[in-house]
mmCIF file with all atom_site columns, C-alpha atoms in Angstrom:
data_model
loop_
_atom_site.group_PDB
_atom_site.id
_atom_site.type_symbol
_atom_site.label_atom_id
_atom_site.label_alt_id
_atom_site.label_comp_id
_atom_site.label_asym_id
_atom_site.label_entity_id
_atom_site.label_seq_id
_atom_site.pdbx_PDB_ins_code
_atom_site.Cartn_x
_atom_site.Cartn_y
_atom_site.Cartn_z
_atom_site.occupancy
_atom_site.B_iso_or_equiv
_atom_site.pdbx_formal_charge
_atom_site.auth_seq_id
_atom_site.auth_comp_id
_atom_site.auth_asym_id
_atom_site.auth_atom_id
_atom_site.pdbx_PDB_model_num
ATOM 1   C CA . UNK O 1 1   ? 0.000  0.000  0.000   1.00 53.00 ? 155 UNK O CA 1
ATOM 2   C CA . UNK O 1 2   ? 1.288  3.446  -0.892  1.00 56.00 ? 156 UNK O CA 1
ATOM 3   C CA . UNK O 1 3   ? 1.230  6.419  1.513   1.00 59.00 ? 157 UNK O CA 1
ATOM 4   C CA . UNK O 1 4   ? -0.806 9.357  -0.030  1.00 63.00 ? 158 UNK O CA 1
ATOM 5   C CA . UNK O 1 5   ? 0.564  13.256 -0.118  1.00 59.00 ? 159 UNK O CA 1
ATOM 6   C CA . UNK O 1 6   ? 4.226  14.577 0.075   1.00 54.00 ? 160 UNK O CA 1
ATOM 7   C CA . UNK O 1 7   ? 6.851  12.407 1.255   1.00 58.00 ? 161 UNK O CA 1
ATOM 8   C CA . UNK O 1 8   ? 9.743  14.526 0.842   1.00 64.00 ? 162 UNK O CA 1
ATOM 9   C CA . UNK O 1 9   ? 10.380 18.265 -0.937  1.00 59.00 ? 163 UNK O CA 1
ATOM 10  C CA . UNK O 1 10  ? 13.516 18.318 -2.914  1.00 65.00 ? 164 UNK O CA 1
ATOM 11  C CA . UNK O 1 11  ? 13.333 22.296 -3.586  1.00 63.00 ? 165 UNK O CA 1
ATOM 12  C CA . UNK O 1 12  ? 16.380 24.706 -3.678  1.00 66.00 ? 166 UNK O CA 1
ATOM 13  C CA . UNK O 1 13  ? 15.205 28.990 -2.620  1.00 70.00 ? 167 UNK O CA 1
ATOM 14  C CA . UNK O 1 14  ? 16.056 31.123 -5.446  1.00 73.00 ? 168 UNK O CA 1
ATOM 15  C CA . UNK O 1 15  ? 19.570 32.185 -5.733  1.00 78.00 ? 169 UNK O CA 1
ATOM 16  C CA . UNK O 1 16  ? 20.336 35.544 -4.239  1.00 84.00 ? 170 UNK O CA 1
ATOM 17  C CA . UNK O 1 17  ? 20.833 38.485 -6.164  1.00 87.00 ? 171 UNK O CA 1
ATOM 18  C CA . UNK O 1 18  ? 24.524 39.575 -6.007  1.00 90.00 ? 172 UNK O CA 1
ATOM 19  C CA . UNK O 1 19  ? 25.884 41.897 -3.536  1.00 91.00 ? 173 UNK O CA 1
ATOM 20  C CA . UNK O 1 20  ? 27.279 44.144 -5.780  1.00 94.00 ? 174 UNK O CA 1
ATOM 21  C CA . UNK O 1 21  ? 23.592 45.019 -6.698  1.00 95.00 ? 175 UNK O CA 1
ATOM 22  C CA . UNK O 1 22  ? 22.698 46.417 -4.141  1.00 95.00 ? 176 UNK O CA 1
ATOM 23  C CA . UNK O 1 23  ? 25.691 48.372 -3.521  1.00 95.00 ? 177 UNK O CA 1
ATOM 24  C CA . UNK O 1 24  ? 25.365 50.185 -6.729  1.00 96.00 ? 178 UNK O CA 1
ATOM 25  C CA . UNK O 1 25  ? 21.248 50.771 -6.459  1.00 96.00 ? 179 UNK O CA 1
ATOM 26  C CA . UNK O 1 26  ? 21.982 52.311 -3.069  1.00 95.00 ? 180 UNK O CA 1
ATOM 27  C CA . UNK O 1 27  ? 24.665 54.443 -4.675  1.00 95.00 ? 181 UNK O CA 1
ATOM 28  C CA . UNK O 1 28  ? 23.335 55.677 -8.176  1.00 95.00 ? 182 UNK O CA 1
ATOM 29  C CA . UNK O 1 29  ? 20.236 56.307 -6.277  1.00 94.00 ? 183 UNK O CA 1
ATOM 30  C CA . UNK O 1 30  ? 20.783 58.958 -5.008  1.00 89.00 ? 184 UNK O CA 1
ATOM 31  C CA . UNK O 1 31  ? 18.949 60.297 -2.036  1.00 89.00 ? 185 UNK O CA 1
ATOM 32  C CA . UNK O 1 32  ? 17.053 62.783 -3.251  1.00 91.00 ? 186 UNK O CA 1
ATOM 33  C CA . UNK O 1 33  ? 12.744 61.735 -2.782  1.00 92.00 ? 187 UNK O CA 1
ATOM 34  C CA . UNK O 1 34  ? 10.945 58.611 -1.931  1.00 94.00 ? 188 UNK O CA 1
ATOM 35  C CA . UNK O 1 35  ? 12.747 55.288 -2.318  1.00 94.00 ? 189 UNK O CA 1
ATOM 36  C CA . UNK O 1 36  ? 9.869  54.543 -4.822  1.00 95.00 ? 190 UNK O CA 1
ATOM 37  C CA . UNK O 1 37  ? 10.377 58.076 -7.133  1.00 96.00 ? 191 UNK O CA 1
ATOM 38  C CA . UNK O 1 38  ? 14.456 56.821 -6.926  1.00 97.00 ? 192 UNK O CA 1
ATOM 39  C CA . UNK O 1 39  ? 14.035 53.561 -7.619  1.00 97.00 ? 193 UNK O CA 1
ATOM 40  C CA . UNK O 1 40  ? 11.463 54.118 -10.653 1.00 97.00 ? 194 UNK O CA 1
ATOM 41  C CA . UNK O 1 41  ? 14.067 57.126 -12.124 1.00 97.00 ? 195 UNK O CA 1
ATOM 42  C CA . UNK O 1 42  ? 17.245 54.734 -11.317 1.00 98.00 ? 196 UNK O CA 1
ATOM 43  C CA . UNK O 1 43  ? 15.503 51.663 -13.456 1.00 98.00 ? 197 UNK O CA 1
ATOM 44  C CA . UNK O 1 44  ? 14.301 53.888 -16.458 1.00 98.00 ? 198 UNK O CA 1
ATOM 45  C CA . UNK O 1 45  ? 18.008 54.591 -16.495 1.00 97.00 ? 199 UNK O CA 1
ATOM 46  C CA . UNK O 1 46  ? 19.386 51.455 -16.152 1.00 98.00 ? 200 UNK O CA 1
ATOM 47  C CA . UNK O 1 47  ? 17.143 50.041 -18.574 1.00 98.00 ? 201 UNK O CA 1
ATOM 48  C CA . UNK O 1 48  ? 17.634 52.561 -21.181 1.00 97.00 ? 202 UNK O CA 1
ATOM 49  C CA . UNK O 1 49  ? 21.536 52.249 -20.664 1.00 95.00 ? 203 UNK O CA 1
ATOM 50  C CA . UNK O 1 50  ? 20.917 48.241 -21.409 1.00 96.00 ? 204 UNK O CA 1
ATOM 51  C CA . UNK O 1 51  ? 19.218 48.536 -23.910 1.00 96.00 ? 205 UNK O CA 1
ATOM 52  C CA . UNK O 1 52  ? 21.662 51.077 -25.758 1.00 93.00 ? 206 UNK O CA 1
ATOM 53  C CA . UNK O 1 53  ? 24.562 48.959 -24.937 1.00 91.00 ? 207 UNK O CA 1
ATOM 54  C CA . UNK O 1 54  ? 22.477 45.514 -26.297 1.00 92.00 ? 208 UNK O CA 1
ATOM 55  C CA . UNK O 1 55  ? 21.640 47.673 -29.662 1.00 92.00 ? 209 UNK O CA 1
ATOM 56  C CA . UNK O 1 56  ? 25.355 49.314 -29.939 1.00 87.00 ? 210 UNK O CA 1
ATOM 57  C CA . UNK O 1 57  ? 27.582 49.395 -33.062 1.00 85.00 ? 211 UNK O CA 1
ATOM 58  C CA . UNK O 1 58  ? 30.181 46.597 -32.933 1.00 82.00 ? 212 UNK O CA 1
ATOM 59  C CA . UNK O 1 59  ? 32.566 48.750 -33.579 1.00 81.00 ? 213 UNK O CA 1
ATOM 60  C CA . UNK O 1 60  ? 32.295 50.734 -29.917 1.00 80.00 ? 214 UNK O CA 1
ATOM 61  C CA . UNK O 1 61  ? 32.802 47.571 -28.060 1.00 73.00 ? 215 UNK O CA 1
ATOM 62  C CA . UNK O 1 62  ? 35.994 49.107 -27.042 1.00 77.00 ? 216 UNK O CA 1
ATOM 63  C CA . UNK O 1 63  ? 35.356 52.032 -25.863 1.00 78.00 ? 217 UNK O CA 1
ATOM 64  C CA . UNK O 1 64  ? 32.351 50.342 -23.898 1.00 72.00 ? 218 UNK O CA 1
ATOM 65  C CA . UNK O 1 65  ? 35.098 48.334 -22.279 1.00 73.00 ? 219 UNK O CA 1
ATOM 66  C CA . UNK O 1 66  ? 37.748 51.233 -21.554 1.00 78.00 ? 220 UNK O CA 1
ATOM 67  C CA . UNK O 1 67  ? 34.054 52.586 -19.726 1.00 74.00 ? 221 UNK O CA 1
ATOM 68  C CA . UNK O 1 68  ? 34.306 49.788 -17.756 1.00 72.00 ? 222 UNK O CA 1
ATOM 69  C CA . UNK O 1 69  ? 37.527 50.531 -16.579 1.00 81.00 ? 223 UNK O CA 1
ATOM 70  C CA . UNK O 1 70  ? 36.110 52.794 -14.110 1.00 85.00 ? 224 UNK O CA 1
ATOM 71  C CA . UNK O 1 71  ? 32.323 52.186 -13.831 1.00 88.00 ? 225 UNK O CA 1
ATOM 72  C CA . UNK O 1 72  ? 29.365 54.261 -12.659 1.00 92.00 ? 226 UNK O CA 1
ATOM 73  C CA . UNK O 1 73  ? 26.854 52.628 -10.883 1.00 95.00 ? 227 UNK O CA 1
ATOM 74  C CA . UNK O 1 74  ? 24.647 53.155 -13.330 1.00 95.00 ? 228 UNK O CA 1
ATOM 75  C CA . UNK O 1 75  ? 27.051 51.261 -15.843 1.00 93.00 ? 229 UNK O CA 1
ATOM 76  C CA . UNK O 1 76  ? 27.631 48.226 -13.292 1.00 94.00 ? 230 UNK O CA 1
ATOM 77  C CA . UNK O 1 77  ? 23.759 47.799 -13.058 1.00 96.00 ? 231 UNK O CA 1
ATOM 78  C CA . UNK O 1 78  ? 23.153 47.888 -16.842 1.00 95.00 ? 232 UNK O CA 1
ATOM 79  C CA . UNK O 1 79  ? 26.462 45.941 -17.744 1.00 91.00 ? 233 UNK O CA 1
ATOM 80  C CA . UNK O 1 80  ? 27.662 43.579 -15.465 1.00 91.00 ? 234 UNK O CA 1
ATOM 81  C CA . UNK O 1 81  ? 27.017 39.819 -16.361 1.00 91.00 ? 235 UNK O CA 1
ATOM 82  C CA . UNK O 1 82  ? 26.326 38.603 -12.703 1.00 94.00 ? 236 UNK O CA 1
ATOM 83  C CA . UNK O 1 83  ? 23.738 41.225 -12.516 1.00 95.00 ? 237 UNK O CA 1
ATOM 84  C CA . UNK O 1 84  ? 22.480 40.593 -15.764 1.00 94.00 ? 238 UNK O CA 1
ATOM 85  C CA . UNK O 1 85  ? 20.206 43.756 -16.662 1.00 96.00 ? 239 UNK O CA 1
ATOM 86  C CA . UNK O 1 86  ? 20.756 42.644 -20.430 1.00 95.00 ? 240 UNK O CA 1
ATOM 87  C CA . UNK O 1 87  ? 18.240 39.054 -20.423 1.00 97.00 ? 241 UNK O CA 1
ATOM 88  C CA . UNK O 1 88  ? 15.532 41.288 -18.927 1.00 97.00 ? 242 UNK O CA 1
ATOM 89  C CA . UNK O 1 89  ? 15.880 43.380 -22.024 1.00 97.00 ? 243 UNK O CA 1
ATOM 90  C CA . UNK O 1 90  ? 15.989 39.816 -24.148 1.00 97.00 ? 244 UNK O CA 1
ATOM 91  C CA . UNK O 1 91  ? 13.442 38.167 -22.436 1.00 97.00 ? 245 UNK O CA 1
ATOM 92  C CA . UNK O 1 92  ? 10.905 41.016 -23.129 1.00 97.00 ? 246 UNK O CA 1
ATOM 93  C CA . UNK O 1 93  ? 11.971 41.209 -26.702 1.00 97.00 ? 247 UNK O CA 1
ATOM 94  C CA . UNK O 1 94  ? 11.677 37.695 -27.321 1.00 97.00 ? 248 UNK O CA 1
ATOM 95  C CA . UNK O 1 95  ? 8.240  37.650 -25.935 1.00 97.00 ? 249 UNK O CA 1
ATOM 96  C CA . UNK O 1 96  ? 7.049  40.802 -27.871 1.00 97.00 ? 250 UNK O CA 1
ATOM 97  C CA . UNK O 1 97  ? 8.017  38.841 -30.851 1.00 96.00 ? 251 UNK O CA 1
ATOM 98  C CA . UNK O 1 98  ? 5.999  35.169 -29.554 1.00 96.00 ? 252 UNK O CA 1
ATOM 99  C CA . UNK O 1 99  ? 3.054  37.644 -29.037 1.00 96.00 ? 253 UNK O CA 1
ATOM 100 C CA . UNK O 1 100 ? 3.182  38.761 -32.876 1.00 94.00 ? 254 UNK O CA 1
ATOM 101 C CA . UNK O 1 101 ? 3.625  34.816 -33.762 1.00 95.00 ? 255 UNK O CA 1
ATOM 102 C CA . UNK O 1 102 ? 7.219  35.852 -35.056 1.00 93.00 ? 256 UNK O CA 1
ATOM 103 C CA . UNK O 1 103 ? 6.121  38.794 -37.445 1.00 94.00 ? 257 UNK O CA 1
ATOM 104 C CA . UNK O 1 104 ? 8.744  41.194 -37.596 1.00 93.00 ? 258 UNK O CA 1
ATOM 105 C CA . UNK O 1 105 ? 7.664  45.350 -37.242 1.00 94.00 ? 259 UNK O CA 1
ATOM 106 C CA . UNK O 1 106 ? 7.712  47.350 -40.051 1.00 95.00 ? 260 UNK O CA 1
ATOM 107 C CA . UNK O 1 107 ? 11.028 49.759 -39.346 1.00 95.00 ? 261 UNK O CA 1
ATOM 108 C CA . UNK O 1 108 ? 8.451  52.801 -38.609 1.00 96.00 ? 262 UNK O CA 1
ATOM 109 C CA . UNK O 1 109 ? 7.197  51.237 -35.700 1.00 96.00 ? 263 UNK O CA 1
ATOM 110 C CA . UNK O 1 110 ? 10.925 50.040 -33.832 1.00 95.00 ? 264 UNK O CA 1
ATOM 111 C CA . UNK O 1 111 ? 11.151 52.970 -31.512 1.00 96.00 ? 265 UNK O CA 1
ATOM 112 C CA . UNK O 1 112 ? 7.876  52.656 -30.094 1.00 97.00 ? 266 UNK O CA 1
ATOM 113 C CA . UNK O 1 113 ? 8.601  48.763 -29.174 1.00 97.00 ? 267 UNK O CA 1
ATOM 114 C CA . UNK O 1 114 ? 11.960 49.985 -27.896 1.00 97.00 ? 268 UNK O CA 1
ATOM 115 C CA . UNK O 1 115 ? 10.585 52.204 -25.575 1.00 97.00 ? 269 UNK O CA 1
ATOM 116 C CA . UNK O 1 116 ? 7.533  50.268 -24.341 1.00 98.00 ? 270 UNK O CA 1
ATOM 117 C CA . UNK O 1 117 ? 9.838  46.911 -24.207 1.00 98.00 ? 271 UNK O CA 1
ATOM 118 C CA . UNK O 1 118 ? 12.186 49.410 -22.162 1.00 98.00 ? 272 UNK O CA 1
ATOM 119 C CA . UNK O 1 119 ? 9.183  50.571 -19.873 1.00 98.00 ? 273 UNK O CA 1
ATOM 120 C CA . UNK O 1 120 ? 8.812  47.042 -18.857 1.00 98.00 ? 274 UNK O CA 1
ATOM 121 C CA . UNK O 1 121 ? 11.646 46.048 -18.390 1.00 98.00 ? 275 UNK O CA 1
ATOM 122 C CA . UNK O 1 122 ? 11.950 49.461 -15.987 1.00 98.00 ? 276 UNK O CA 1
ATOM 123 C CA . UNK O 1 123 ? 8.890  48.312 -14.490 1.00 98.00 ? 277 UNK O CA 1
ATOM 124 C CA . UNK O 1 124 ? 11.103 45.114 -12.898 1.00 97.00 ? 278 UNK O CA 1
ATOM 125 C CA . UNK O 1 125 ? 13.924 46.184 -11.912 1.00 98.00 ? 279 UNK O CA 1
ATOM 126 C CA . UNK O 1 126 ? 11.774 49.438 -10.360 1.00 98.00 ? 280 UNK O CA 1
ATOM 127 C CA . UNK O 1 127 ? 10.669 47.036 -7.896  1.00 97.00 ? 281 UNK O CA 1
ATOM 128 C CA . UNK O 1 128 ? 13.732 45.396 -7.242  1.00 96.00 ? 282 UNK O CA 1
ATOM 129 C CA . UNK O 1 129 ? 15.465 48.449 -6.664  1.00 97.00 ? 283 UNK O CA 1
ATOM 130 C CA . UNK O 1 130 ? 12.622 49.720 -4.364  1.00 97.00 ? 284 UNK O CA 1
ATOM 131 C CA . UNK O 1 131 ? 13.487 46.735 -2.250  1.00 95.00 ? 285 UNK O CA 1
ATOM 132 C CA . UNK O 1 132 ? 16.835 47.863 -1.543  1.00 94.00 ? 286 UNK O CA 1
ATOM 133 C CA . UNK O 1 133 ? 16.349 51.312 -0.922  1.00 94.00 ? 287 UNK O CA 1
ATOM 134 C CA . UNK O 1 134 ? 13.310 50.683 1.522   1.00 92.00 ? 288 UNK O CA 1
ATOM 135 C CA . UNK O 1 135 ? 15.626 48.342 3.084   1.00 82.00 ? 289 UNK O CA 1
ATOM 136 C CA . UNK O 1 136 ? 18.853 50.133 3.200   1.00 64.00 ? 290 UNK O CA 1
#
């Protein structure tokens, strides 16, 4: 005869976000209004500064790494791959494009899927960054 319900949970917590997050929210910040008004203008930033970097000519990839010589905190939050700003920005594209079943936009209409995909994406990390300000 079998038993009926759980037995055992085999479930691992979501991995942390890393450190260095947080250090650089708290910093570009700012501490000028609420921690929700800094946190909302800190991710439209952030997300913007992704997505530019994502979108950029080829041909600047070094001078977007002599910039990361000595970063802001806005560039460590939109650049660094533990942090990972950057799949945010992919993740909303790619799902944009599943929602159109794969139809590409006429050129005309790129900058207003840039901007709304970036308004999402701001939208996310708005919260996160609220987090850490409320907190710290």
């Amino acid at each position: 005869m079998q038993r009926r319900g759980m037995l055992r949970v085999y479930a691992m917590a979501r991995p942390r976000r890393p450190a260095l997050e947080r250090v650089a929210v708290i910093e570009a910040a700012g501490d000028r209004g609420s921690a929700s008004c800094r946190a909302t203008r800190l991710a439209e930033t952030v997300a913007a500064e992704a997505m530019r970097r994502i979108d950029a000519d080829p041909a600047e990839a070094m001078i977007a790494a002599l910039r990361l010589l000595d970063p802001s905190a806005v560039d460590i939050l939109a650049a660094d791959a533990e942090i990972d700003t950057a799949s945010l920005i992919v993740a909303e594209r790619v799902k944009r494009l599943e929602a159109r079943g794969g139809q590409r936009l006429p050129e005309r209409e790129w900058r207003h899927e840039d901007r709304a995909t970036v308004e999402a994406v701001a939208s996310v990390l708005a919260r996160r960054y609220r987090k850490y300000l409320q907190a710290g």
